[in-house]
Coordinates of C-alpha atoms in Angstrom, one line a residue:
Chain Y
M1 CA 138.3 -92.6 53.3
S2 CA 141.9 -91.5 54.0
S3 CA 144.4 -90.8 51.3
L4 CA 146.9 -93.4 50.2
P5 CA 150.5 -92.7 51.0
I6 CA 152.9 -91.7 48.2
L7 CA 156.5 -92.7 48.0
I8 CA 158.6 -89.9 46.4
V9 CA 162.2 -90.6 45.5
G10 CA 164.3 -87.9 43.9
S11 CA 166.7 -85.0 44.6
M12 CA 166.9 -82.4 47.3
A13 CA 169.1 -79.5 46.4
F14 CA 170.2 -76.0 46.6
D15 CA 169.5 -73.9 43.5
D16 CA 171.2 -70.7 42.6
L17 CA 168.8 -69.0 40.3
E18 CA 169.4 -66.1 37.9
L19 CA 165.9 -64.8 37.1
P20 CA 164.7 -61.7 35.3
T21 CA 163.6 -60.4 38.7
G22 CA 167.0 -60.9 40.3
S23 CA 169.6 -63.5 41.5
F24 CA 168.7 -65.9 44.3
K25 CA 171.2 -68.0 46.1
D26 CA 170.8 -71.2 48.1
V27 CA 167.1 -71.6 47.2
V28 CA 166.0 -75.0 48.4
G29 CA 165.0 -77.2 45.4
G30 CA 165.2 -80.6 43.9
S31 CA 162.6 -82.9 42.3
A32 CA 161.6 -84.6 45.5
T33 CA 161.2 -81.3 47.4
Y34 CA 158.9 -79.8 44.8
G35 CA 157.0 -83.1 44.3
A36 CA 156.5 -83.5 48.1
Y37 CA 155.3 -79.9 48.6
A38 CA 152.7 -80.3 45.9
A39 CA 151.6 -83.9 46.9
T40 CA 151.2 -83.0 50.6
S41 CA 148.2 -80.8 49.7
F42 CA 146.4 -84.1 49.2
A43 CA 148.0 -87.1 50.8
P44 CA 150.8 -88.3 53.1
V45 CA 154.2 -88.4 51.5
R46 CA 157.1 -90.8 52.2
L47 CA 160.3 -89.1 51.2
V48 CA 163.5 -90.8 50.1
A49 CA 166.5 -88.6 49.1
V50 CA 169.9 -87.5 50.3
V51 CA 171.0 -84.2 51.7
G52 CA 174.4 -83.0 53.0
D53 CA 175.1 -81.7 56.5
D54 CA 174.5 -78.1 55.2
F55 CA 170.8 -78.8 54.5
P56 CA 168.5 -76.8 56.8
A57 CA 166.6 -78.9 59.3
A58 CA 163.9 -76.2 59.1
E59 CA 163.1 -77.3 55.6
L60 CA 162.6 -80.9 56.6
S61 CA 160.4 -79.7 59.5
S62 CA 158.4 -77.6 57.0
L63 CA 157.8 -80.6 54.8
G64 CA 157.1 -82.7 57.9
A65 CA 154.4 -80.3 59.1
R66 CA 152.7 -80.7 55.7
G67 CA 152.7 -84.5 56.1
A68 CA 156.0 -85.6 54.5
D69 CA 157.7 -88.3 56.4
A70 CA 161.5 -87.8 56.1
A71 CA 162.5 -91.1 57.5
G72 CA 164.0 -92.0 54.1
V73 CA 166.0 -88.8 53.8
E74 CA 169.6 -89.7 54.4
R75 CA 171.9 -87.0 55.8
A76 CA 175.3 -87.7 54.4
K77 CA 178.7 -86.1 55.2
G78 CA 179.4 -83.3 52.8
K79 CA 177.5 -80.8 50.8
T80 CA 174.0 -81.0 49.3
F81 CA 173.5 -81.3 45.6
R82 CA 173.7 -77.9 44.0
W83 CA 172.4 -76.6 40.7
A84 CA 172.9 -73.1 39.2
G85 CA 170.9 -71.9 36.3
R86 CA 170.1 -68.7 34.3
Y87 CA 166.7 -68.1 32.8
S88 CA 166.2 -66.0 29.7
Q89 CA 164.5 -62.6 30.0
N90 CA 161.1 -64.0 29.0
L91 CA 161.6 -67.2 31.1
S92 CA 161.1 -69.4 27.9
S93 CA 164.5 -71.0 28.2
R94 CA 167.3 -71.6 30.7
E95 CA 170.9 -72.6 30.8
T96 CA 172.7 -74.6 33.4
L97 CA 175.6 -72.6 34.8
D98 CA 176.9 -75.2 37.2
T99 CA 176.1 -78.6 38.7
Q100 CA 177.7 -80.0 41.8
L101 CA 176.5 -83.5 42.6
N102 CA 178.2 -83.5 46.0
V103 CA 176.5 -86.1 48.3
F104 CA 174.2 -87.0 45.4
A105 CA 177.1 -88.6 43.5
D106 CA 177.0 -91.6 45.8
F107 CA 173.2 -91.7 46.3
S108 CA 171.7 -95.2 46.3
P109 CA 168.1 -95.0 47.5
K110 CA 167.3 -97.2 50.5
I111 CA 163.6 -97.6 51.0
P112 CA 162.8 -97.9 54.8
A113 CA 160.9 -101.1 55.6
E114 CA 157.8 -99.1 56.5
F115 CA 157.7 -97.4 53.1
Q116 CA 158.0 -100.6 51.1
D117 CA 154.3 -101.2 50.8
S118 CA 153.6 -97.7 49.2
P119 CA 150.7 -98.1 46.8
L120 CA 151.8 -95.0 44.7
V121 CA 155.4 -94.3 43.7
L122 CA 156.8 -91.2 42.1
L123 CA 160.3 -91.7 40.7
G124 CA 161.8 -88.2 40.3
N125 CA 164.4 -87.4 37.8
I126 CA 167.5 -89.4 38.9
H127 CA 169.7 -92.1 37.1
P128 CA 167.3 -94.6 35.6
A129 CA 169.3 -97.5 37.2
L130 CA 168.5 -95.9 40.6
Q131 CA 164.8 -95.6 39.7
V132 CA 164.9 -99.4 39.0
R133 CA 166.6 -100.0 42.3
V134 CA 163.7 -98.3 44.0
L135 CA 161.2 -100.5 42.3
D136 CA 163.2 -103.6 43.4
Q137 CA 162.6 -102.5 47.0
V138 CA 158.8 -102.0 46.9
S139 CA 156.0 -104.5 46.7
R140 CA 153.4 -104.3 43.9
P141 CA 152.5 -100.6 43.9
K142 CA 149.2 -99.7 42.2
L143 CA 150.8 -97.0 40.2
V144 CA 154.4 -96.2 39.3
V145 CA 155.1 -92.8 37.8
A146 CA 158.5 -91.7 36.5
D147 CA 160.2 -88.6 35.2
T148 CA 163.5 -88.5 33.3
M149 CA 165.5 -86.0 31.2
N150 CA 167.6 -85.5 28.1
F151 CA 170.8 -86.3 30.0
W152 CA 169.7 -89.9 30.6
I153 CA 168.0 -90.3 27.2
E154 CA 171.4 -89.5 25.6
G155 CA 173.7 -91.1 28.1
E156 CA 171.9 -94.1 29.6
P157 CA 169.7 -95.6 26.9
A158 CA 169.9 -99.2 28.2
A159 CA 169.1 -98.3 31.8
L160 CA 166.3 -96.0 30.6
A161 CA 164.8 -98.8 28.5
A162 CA 164.9 -101.1 31.5
M163 CA 163.2 -98.5 33.7
M164 CA 160.5 -97.7 31.1
K165 CA 159.4 -101.4 31.1
R166 CA 158.6 -101.1 34.8
V167 CA 156.6 -97.9 35.0
D168 CA 153.0 -97.3 34.4
L169 CA 153.1 -93.6 33.6
L170 CA 156.0 -91.6 32.2
V171 CA 155.7 -87.8 32.7
I172 CA 158.3 -86.0 30.6
N173 CA 158.5 -82.8 28.6
E174 CA 157.8 -82.4 24.9
E175 CA 161.4 -82.2 23.8
E176 CA 162.2 -85.4 25.7
V177 CA 159.3 -87.2 24.0
R178 CA 160.6 -86.2 20.6
Q179 CA 164.2 -87.1 21.5
L180 CA 163.2 -90.5 23.0
S181 CA 161.0 -91.4 20.0
G182 CA 163.0 -89.7 17.2
E183 CA 159.7 -88.3 15.9
H184 CA 158.7 -84.6 15.8
N185 CA 154.9 -85.0 15.4
I186 CA 153.7 -85.3 19.0
A187 CA 151.0 -87.9 18.3
R188 CA 153.5 -90.2 16.5
A189 CA 156.2 -89.5 19.1
A190 CA 153.8 -90.4 21.9
A191 CA 152.8 -93.6 20.1
G192 CA 156.5 -94.5 19.9
V193 CA 157.2 -93.9 23.6
L194 CA 154.1 -96.0 24.6
K195 CA 155.7 -98.9 22.7
M196 CA 158.7 -98.7 25.0
G197 CA 156.8 -99.9 28.1
P198 CA 154.8 -97.2 29.9
K199 CA 151.0 -97.7 29.6
Q200 CA 150.4 -94.0 29.9
L201 CA 152.4 -91.0 28.8
I202 CA 152.0 -87.4 29.9
V203 CA 153.7 -84.8 27.7
K204 CA 154.5 -81.6 29.6
R205 CA 154.4 -78.5 27.4
G206 CA 155.1 -75.7 29.9
E207 CA 152.9 -72.7 29.2
Y208 CA 151.1 -74.8 26.5
G209 CA 149.7 -77.3 29.0
A210 CA 150.0 -81.0 29.1
L211 CA 148.8 -83.9 26.9
L212 CA 148.0 -87.4 28.2
F213 CA 148.1 -90.5 25.9
D214 CA 146.7 -93.8 27.1
A215 CA 144.5 -96.7 25.9
S216 CA 141.5 -94.3 26.2
G217 CA 143.0 -91.9 23.7
A218 CA 144.4 -88.4 24.2
F219 CA 143.5 -85.9 26.8
F220 CA 144.5 -82.3 27.0
A221 CA 144.9 -79.9 30.0
P222 CA 145.7 -76.3 29.4
A223 CA 148.2 -74.2 31.4
Y224 CA 146.6 -71.2 33.0
P225 CA 147.7 -68.0 31.2
L226 CA 149.3 -66.3 34.3
E227 CA 150.3 -62.7 34.1
D228 CA 153.0 -63.0 36.7
V229 CA 155.3 -65.9 36.2
V230 CA 158.3 -65.5 38.5
D231 CA 160.3 -68.8 38.6
P232 CA 159.5 -71.9 36.4
T233 CA 161.9 -74.0 38.5
G234 CA 160.2 -77.1 39.8
A235 CA 157.0 -76.6 37.8
G236 CA 157.3 -80.1 36.3
D237 CA 158.0 -81.7 39.6
S238 CA 155.1 -80.0 41.3
F239 CA 152.9 -81.1 38.4
A240 CA 153.9 -84.7 39.1
G241 CA 153.4 -84.3 42.9
G242 CA 150.0 -82.8 42.4
L243 CA 149.0 -85.5 40.0
L244 CA 150.0 -88.3 42.4
G245 CA 148.5 -86.4 45.3
Y246 CA 145.0 -86.3 43.7
L247 CA 145.1 -90.0 42.7
A248 CA 146.2 -90.8 46.3
E249 CA 143.4 -88.8 47.9
K250 CA 140.8 -90.5 45.7
G251 CA 142.4 -93.9 45.9
D252 CA 141.6 -94.2 42.2
V253 CA 144.1 -94.7 39.3
S254 CA 141.4 -95.2 36.6
P255 CA 141.7 -93.3 33.3
L256 CA 139.0 -90.8 34.4
A257 CA 140.7 -90.2 37.7
L258 CA 144.0 -89.6 35.8
R259 CA 142.3 -87.0 33.6
K260 CA 141.0 -85.1 36.7
A261 CA 144.4 -85.4 38.3
I262 CA 146.0 -83.7 35.3
M263 CA 143.8 -80.7 35.9
V264 CA 144.9 -80.7 39.6
A265 CA 148.5 -81.1 38.5
S266 CA 148.3 -78.1 36.2
A267 CA 146.9 -76.1 39.0
C268 CA 149.7 -77.1 41.3
A269 CA 152.3 -76.2 38.6
S270 CA 150.6 -72.8 38.1
F271 CA 151.1 -72.0 41.8
C272 CA 154.7 -73.2 41.8
V273 CA 155.8 -70.6 39.3
E274 CA 154.3 -67.7 41.2
A275 CA 157.3 -67.4 43.6
V276 CA 161.0 -68.1 43.8
G277 CA 161.6 -71.7 44.8
P278 CA 158.9 -73.8 46.5
A279 CA 157.7 -70.9 48.7
R280 CA 154.3 -70.6 47.2
L281 CA 153.7 -74.4 47.4
A282 CA 155.0 -74.6 50.9
G283 CA 152.0 -72.6 52.2
L284 CA 149.5 -73.6 49.6
R285 CA 145.9 -74.1 50.9
R286 CA 143.3 -76.5 49.6
D287 CA 140.8 -73.7 49.0
E288 CA 143.3 -71.9 46.8
I289 CA 143.7 -75.0 44.7
A290 CA 139.9 -75.4 44.4
T291 CA 139.6 -71.7 43.3
R292 CA 142.2 -72.2 40.6
L293 CA 140.5 -75.3 39.4
D294 CA 137.3 -73.2 39.0
A295 CA 139.4 -70.8 36.8
F296 CA 140.6 -73.8 34.8
R297 CA 137.1 -75.0 34.2
K298 CA 136.1 -71.5 33.1
L299 CA 139.1 -71.6 30.7
Q300 CA 137.5 -74.6 29.0
D301 CA 133.8 -73.8 29.5
F302 CA 131.8 -73.4 26.3
G303 CA 128.5 -73.9 28.0
G304 CA 128.3 -77.6 28.2
G305 CA 125.2 -79.2 26.8
P306 CA 125.2 -80.7 23.3
L307 CA 128.1 -80.3 21.0
P308 CA 127.8 -77.2 18.7
L309 CA 126.7 -79.2 15.7
R310 CA 124.5 -81.8 17.3
Chain K
M1 CA 116.4 -70.1 11.1
S2 CA 118.7 -69.6 8.2
S3 CA 122.4 -68.7 8.6
L4 CA 123.5 -65.1 8.3
P5 CA 125.7 -64.2 5.3
I6 CA 129.4 -63.5 5.9
L7 CA 131.4 -61.0 3.9
I8 CA 135.0 -62.3 3.4
V9 CA 137.6 -60.0 2.0
G10 CA 141.1 -61.2 1.4
S11 CA 143.6 -62.7 -1.0
M12 CA 143.1 -65.4 -3.6
A13 CA 146.4 -66.8 -4.8
F14 CA 148.5 -69.5 -6.3
D15 CA 150.9 -71.0 -3.9
D16 CA 154.0 -73.0 -4.7
L17 CA 154.6 -75.2 -1.7
E18 CA 157.7 -77.1 -0.8
L19 CA 156.6 -79.6 1.8
P20 CA 158.3 -82.6 3.4
T21 CA 156.1 -84.8 1.2
G22 CA 157.0 -83.1 -2.0
S23 CA 156.8 -79.9 -4.1
F24 CA 153.5 -78.7 -5.3
K25 CA 153.1 -75.9 -7.9
D26 CA 150.1 -73.6 -8.6
V27 CA 148.1 -74.7 -5.6
V28 CA 145.1 -72.5 -5.2
G29 CA 145.4 -70.5 -2.0
G30 CA 144.9 -67.2 -0.3
S31 CA 143.2 -66.0 2.9
A32 CA 139.8 -65.5 1.3
T33 CA 139.9 -68.9 -0.4
Y34 CA 140.7 -70.8 2.8
G35 CA 138.3 -68.7 4.8
A36 CA 135.5 -69.2 2.4
Y37 CA 135.9 -72.9 2.0
A38 CA 135.7 -73.3 5.8
A39 CA 132.9 -70.8 6.4
T40 CA 130.6 -72.4 3.6
S41 CA 130.2 -75.5 5.8
F42 CA 127.9 -73.3 7.9
A43 CA 126.7 -70.2 6.1
P44 CA 126.5 -68.3 2.8
V45 CA 129.7 -66.4 2.0
R46 CA 130.0 -63.2 0.0
L47 CA 133.5 -63.1 -1.4
V48 CA 135.5 -59.9 -2.3
A49 CA 139.0 -60.4 -3.8
V50 CA 140.9 -60.0 -7.0
V51 CA 142.3 -62.7 -9.3
G52 CA 144.2 -62.5 -12.6
D53 CA 143.1 -63.9 -15.9
D54 CA 145.0 -67.1 -15.1
F55 CA 142.8 -68.0 -12.2
P56 CA 140.7 -71.2 -12.9
A57 CA 137.0 -70.6 -13.3
A58 CA 136.6 -74.1 -11.9
E59 CA 137.8 -72.9 -8.5
L60 CA 135.2 -70.1 -8.4
S61 CA 132.6 -72.7 -9.4
S62 CA 133.7 -75.0 -6.7
L63 CA 133.4 -72.2 -4.1
G64 CA 130.1 -71.2 -5.7
A65 CA 128.7 -74.7 -5.3
R66 CA 129.5 -74.5 -1.6
G67 CA 127.6 -71.3 -1.3
A68 CA 130.2 -68.6 -1.8
D69 CA 128.9 -65.7 -4.0
A70 CA 131.8 -64.5 -6.1
A71 CA 130.1 -61.3 -7.3
G72 CA 132.8 -59.4 -5.5
V73 CA 135.7 -61.2 -7.0
E74 CA 137.3 -58.9 -9.6
R75 CA 139.0 -60.5 -12.5
A76 CA 141.8 -58.2 -13.4
K77 CA 144.2 -58.2 -16.4
G78 CA 147.4 -59.9 -15.5
K79 CA 148.5 -62.6 -13.2
T80 CA 147.1 -63.8 -9.9
F81 CA 149.0 -63.1 -6.6
R82 CA 151.6 -65.8 -6.1
W83 CA 153.4 -67.0 -3.0
A84 CA 156.1 -69.6 -2.8
G85 CA 157.2 -71.1 0.5
R86 CA 159.3 -73.9 2.0
Y87 CA 158.3 -75.7 5.2
S88 CA 160.9 -77.2 7.5
Q89 CA 161.1 -81.0 7.7
N90 CA 158.9 -81.1 10.8
L91 CA 156.5 -78.4 9.5
S92 CA 157.1 -76.3 12.6
S93 CA 158.5 -73.3 10.5
R94 CA 158.4 -72.0 7.0
E95 CA 160.3 -69.5 4.9
T96 CA 158.9 -67.3 2.1
L97 CA 160.8 -68.1 -1.1
D98 CA 159.0 -65.6 -3.4
T99 CA 156.1 -63.2 -3.4
Q100 CA 154.6 -61.8 -6.6
L101 CA 151.8 -59.4 -5.9
N102 CA 150.7 -59.2 -9.5
V103 CA 147.1 -58.0 -9.7
F104 CA 147.0 -57.8 -5.9
A105 CA 149.3 -54.8 -6.0
D106 CA 146.5 -52.5 -7.2
F107 CA 143.7 -54.2 -5.2
S108 CA 141.2 -51.9 -3.7
P109 CA 138.2 -53.8 -2.4
K110 CA 134.9 -52.7 -3.8
I111 CA 132.0 -54.1 -1.9
P112 CA 129.0 -54.8 -4.2
A113 CA 125.8 -53.0 -3.2
E114 CA 124.1 -56.3 -2.3
F115 CA 127.0 -57.2 0.1
Q116 CA 127.0 -53.9 2.0
D117 CA 124.5 -55.0 4.6
S118 CA 126.6 -58.1 5.6
P119 CA 126.1 -58.7 9.4
L120 CA 129.4 -60.6 9.8
V121 CA 132.6 -59.4 8.2
L122 CA 135.9 -61.3 8.0
L123 CA 138.9 -59.1 7.0
G124 CA 141.6 -61.4 5.9
N125 CA 145.2 -60.4 6.0
I126 CA 145.6 -57.5 3.6
H127 CA 146.9 -54.0 4.0
P128 CA 145.2 -52.5 7.1
A129 CA 144.3 -49.4 5.1
L130 CA 142.3 -51.6 2.7
Q131 CA 140.7 -53.4 5.7
V132 CA 139.5 -50.0 6.9
R133 CA 138.3 -49.2 3.3
V134 CA 136.1 -52.3 3.5
L135 CA 134.5 -51.1 6.8
D136 CA 133.8 -47.7 5.2
Q137 CA 131.6 -49.5 2.7
V138 CA 129.5 -51.7 5.0
S139 CA 126.7 -50.6 7.3
R140 CA 126.8 -51.5 11.0
P141 CA 127.9 -55.2 11.0
K142 CA 127.1 -57.2 14.1
L143 CA 130.7 -58.5 14.2
V144 CA 133.9 -57.5 12.5
V145 CA 136.8 -59.9 12.7
A146 CA 140.3 -59.1 11.4
D147 CA 143.6 -60.9 10.8
T148 CA 146.9 -59.2 10.2
M149 CA 150.6 -60.2 10.1
N150 CA 154.1 -59.1 11.2
F151 CA 154.7 -57.3 7.9
W152 CA 152.0 -54.8 8.7
I153 CA 152.8 -54.6 12.4
E154 CA 156.4 -53.5 11.4
G155 CA 155.6 -51.5 8.3
E156 CA 152.2 -49.9 8.8
P157 CA 151.7 -49.2 12.5
A158 CA 149.5 -46.1 12.0
A159 CA 147.2 -47.8 9.5
L160 CA 147.1 -50.9 11.8
A161 CA 146.2 -48.8 14.8
A162 CA 143.3 -47.2 12.9
M163 CA 142.1 -50.6 11.8
M164 CA 142.2 -52.1 15.3
K165 CA 140.0 -49.3 16.6
R166 CA 137.2 -50.5 14.2
V167 CA 137.2 -54.2 14.7
D168 CA 135.5 -56.3 17.4
L169 CA 137.7 -59.4 17.3
L170 CA 141.3 -59.6 16.2
V171 CA 142.5 -63.1 15.3
I172 CA 146.3 -63.3 15.1
N173 CA 149.1 -65.7 16.0
E174 CA 151.2 -65.8 19.2
E175 CA 154.3 -64.1 17.8
E176 CA 152.2 -61.3 16.3
V177 CA 150.5 -60.7 19.7
R178 CA 153.9 -60.4 21.3
Q179 CA 155.2 -58.2 18.6
L180 CA 152.2 -55.9 18.7
S181 CA 152.3 -55.5 22.4
G182 CA 156.0 -55.7 23.1
E183 CA 155.3 -58.2 25.8
H184 CA 156.4 -61.9 25.9
N185 CA 154.0 -63.1 28.6
I186 CA 150.9 -64.0 26.7
A187 CA 148.3 -62.8 29.3
R188 CA 150.0 -59.4 29.5
A189 CA 150.5 -59.3 25.8
A190 CA 146.8 -59.9 25.3
A191 CA 145.8 -57.3 27.8
G192 CA 148.0 -54.8 25.9
V193 CA 146.4 -55.6 22.5
L194 CA 142.9 -55.3 24.0
K195 CA 143.8 -51.7 24.9
M196 CA 144.4 -50.9 21.3
G197 CA 140.8 -51.3 20.2
P198 CA 139.5 -54.8 19.7
K199 CA 137.0 -56.0 22.3
Q200 CA 138.1 -59.6 21.8
L201 CA 141.4 -61.2 20.9
I202 CA 142.1 -64.7 19.7
V203 CA 145.7 -65.9 19.9
K204 CA 146.4 -68.7 17.4
R205 CA 149.1 -71.0 18.7
G206 CA 149.2 -73.6 15.9
E207 CA 149.6 -77.1 17.3
Y208 CA 149.1 -75.7 20.8
G209 CA 145.6 -74.5 20.1
A210 CA 144.1 -71.1 20.6
L211 CA 143.4 -68.7 23.4
L212 CA 140.5 -66.2 23.6
F213 CA 140.7 -63.1 25.8
D214 CA 137.6 -61.0 26.2
A215 CA 135.6 -59.2 29.0
S216 CA 134.5 -62.7 30.3
G217 CA 138.1 -63.7 30.8
A218 CA 140.3 -66.3 29.0
F219 CA 139.1 -69.3 27.1
F220 CA 141.3 -72.1 25.7
A221 CA 140.7 -74.5 22.8
P222 CA 143.2 -77.2 22.2
A223 CA 144.5 -78.3 18.8
Y224 CA 143.8 -81.9 18.0
P225 CA 147.1 -83.9 18.2
L226 CA 147.0 -85.2 14.6
E227 CA 149.3 -88.0 13.4
D228 CA 149.3 -86.9 9.8
V229 CA 149.8 -83.2 9.2
V230 CA 150.5 -82.6 5.5
D231 CA 150.3 -78.9 4.8
P232 CA 149.8 -76.1 7.4
T233 CA 149.1 -73.5 4.8
G234 CA 145.7 -71.8 5.4
A235 CA 145.1 -73.3 8.8
G236 CA 144.8 -69.8 10.4
D237 CA 142.4 -68.7 7.6
S238 CA 140.2 -71.8 7.8
F239 CA 140.2 -71.3 11.6
A240 CA 138.8 -67.8 11.1
G241 CA 136.3 -69.0 8.4
G242 CA 135.0 -71.8 10.6
L243 CA 134.7 -69.4 13.5
L244 CA 132.6 -66.9 11.6
G245 CA 130.7 -69.7 10.0
Y246 CA 129.5 -71.1 13.3
L247 CA 128.5 -67.7 14.6
A248 CA 126.6 -67.0 11.3
E249 CA 124.8 -70.3 11.5
K250 CA 123.6 -69.6 15.1
G251 CA 123.0 -65.9 14.5
D252 CA 124.7 -65.3 17.8
V253 CA 127.9 -63.4 18.6
S254 CA 127.6 -63.7 22.4
P255 CA 130.7 -64.6 24.5
L256 CA 129.4 -68.2 24.9
A257 CA 128.7 -68.6 21.2
L258 CA 132.2 -67.3 20.5
R259 CA 133.6 -70.0 22.8
K260 CA 131.8 -72.8 21.0
A261 CA 132.8 -71.2 17.7
I262 CA 136.5 -71.5 18.7
M263 CA 136.0 -75.3 19.1
V264 CA 134.4 -75.4 15.6
A265 CA 137.2 -73.2 14.2
S266 CA 139.9 -75.6 15.6
A267 CA 138.1 -78.5 14.0
C268 CA 138.1 -76.7 10.6
A269 CA 141.8 -75.9 11.0
S270 CA 142.5 -79.6 11.8
F271 CA 140.9 -80.7 8.6
C272 CA 142.7 -78.0 6.6
V273 CA 146.2 -79.4 7.4
E274 CA 145.3 -82.9 6.4
A275 CA 145.9 -82.3 2.6
V276 CA 147.8 -80.0 0.3
G277 CA 146.0 -76.7 -0.3
P278 CA 142.3 -76.4 0.5
A279 CA 141.5 -79.8 -1.0
R280 CA 140.3 -81.3 2.3
L281 CA 138.1 -78.3 3.1
A282 CA 136.6 -78.1 -0.4
G283 CA 134.8 -81.5 0.1
L284 CA 134.3 -81.3 3.9
R285 CA 131.0 -82.6 5.1
R286 CA 129.1 -81.5 8.2
D287 CA 129.1 -84.9 9.7
E288 CA 132.9 -85.0 9.5
I289 CA 133.1 -81.8 11.5
A290 CA 130.6 -83.1 14.1
T291 CA 132.7 -86.3 14.5
R292 CA 135.9 -84.2 15.0
L293 CA 134.1 -82.1 17.6
D294 CA 133.3 -85.3 19.5
A295 CA 137.0 -86.0 19.5
F296 CA 137.7 -82.5 20.8
R297 CA 135.2 -82.9 23.6
K298 CA 136.8 -86.3 24.5
L299 CA 140.2 -84.5 24.5
Q300 CA 138.9 -82.3 27.3
D301 CA 136.6 -84.7 29.0
F302 CA 137.4 -85.4 32.6
G303 CA 134.0 -86.8 33.5
G304 CA 132.1 -83.5 34.1
G305 CA 130.3 -83.3 37.4
P306 CA 131.7 -81.4 40.3
L307 CA 135.3 -80.1 40.2
P308 CA 137.9 -82.5 41.6
L309 CA 138.1 -80.7 44.9
R310 CA 134.5 -79.7 45.4

């Protein structure tokens, strides 16, 4: 059985990163880039984004070699979207130093005809009205997954509300879940968000792992306690890409498949942070992911068998 | 096979708690109290602590009825140790409003002769020099578990270093691990603490669960995402009590038993926070713990069988 194709719509960017290990300029980034690098370990990707005339063709070739079809990547006149950020010494927080939208300012995703039947759709973090516009151009996907951020939660509540009614699975971080729901307690906050439209919610908690809430209840996946975290940029996007990748490979979006996919997604995110930018993901091999999944299982292995008190 | 007895040495106290749900005065608390209530679901407890003449006999009777032998609880002239604290609206932080050591100021644990053969020892959070004094009075326990806090890490580094060389398992919270090691990254911080003496380290992360580091690697137990958290006081102590309780019941301190025990410990902590003070633990039934362990397993259940990529 061959993997289902995944439509990924999001940003492609240059990032200037100030990390504890040094300053790095012009690092290729963006939600679609990280998502596509992670997803292509499992399934073909159909990429929709916009880049400027300064974006390296080699990067699109590298993505293409992994199975990402860049037919939907528009090359516009002008400069590629650029983000600059500084991480704290312990990588637990970051501040945005500069954002230059450039060609991204006028981005309106156009889904090529041959991408419109995509069974799985990943809406990276862009304006929620644009996320809806993507959904207007595709026919009955099996699963629509979306990310968003505090900027849209604060500034575009109506567009966000409309978007949420049309997605199956929302994948956002813990602070965003709290902000969106107005609740601090994470179980209550999740219940609040699920009333807004999505049937499933994944709460990303960085080094504390991820929680899924759906009709089957809650599910928890840990983050691997890595000794060498270099660059957290793109970890959330590679989580989403790995998640969709696994579901696409299995052709299964059931609650149980989703639980397995979260383990795979956590593994992808754990590789992402090992190098600056998407470098680690760009060369990631299947056997490396399988080995890390073994480590994840060991992290939760209490010997199986009956429960301690049964 | 009957459960092994557990020696628990720590504080017994009155707590004045300012919680989002109201103010509660004279709540019975202390590390030994919470630890004993949790451990007695599994094994007989031998309690060593000090209380003043204001401490209710009914509380010692209640502990006794659950199987805690209070022969080592000294009743001194004067008032019981008292702590007052205020929790933030979302329960994520707390501040100490007042500490009155009272009879605890002159506490020097005396282990009754009939307690000196205790195979399992839990050293609650007291001065590290007193923790060492306890170990000087017991003969070759199978397992010594200790807690400590930032106050001793800052103020008593030499006594703490001596204590750590004599314990098997240190159970402390994430900030304490970072403070003790001088490392933020939790895997590096844990490796640093393990060089100080303990053979095993459990890092308590509150609502993010707990991590074990030992010679077998890392193990992770989630915290259950509860909708109704009332009072976090004593959660860490009931975690430790449940942990020792399970090991005592099984008579097994192997790495695998320890991993199962952490799941049980997390379940005990999840009950502790459901009510003000130790009220929920004081009436806790075995079948309730077993049911919560089922929920924990479901929280981590991705269908078993082969790993996703195998």
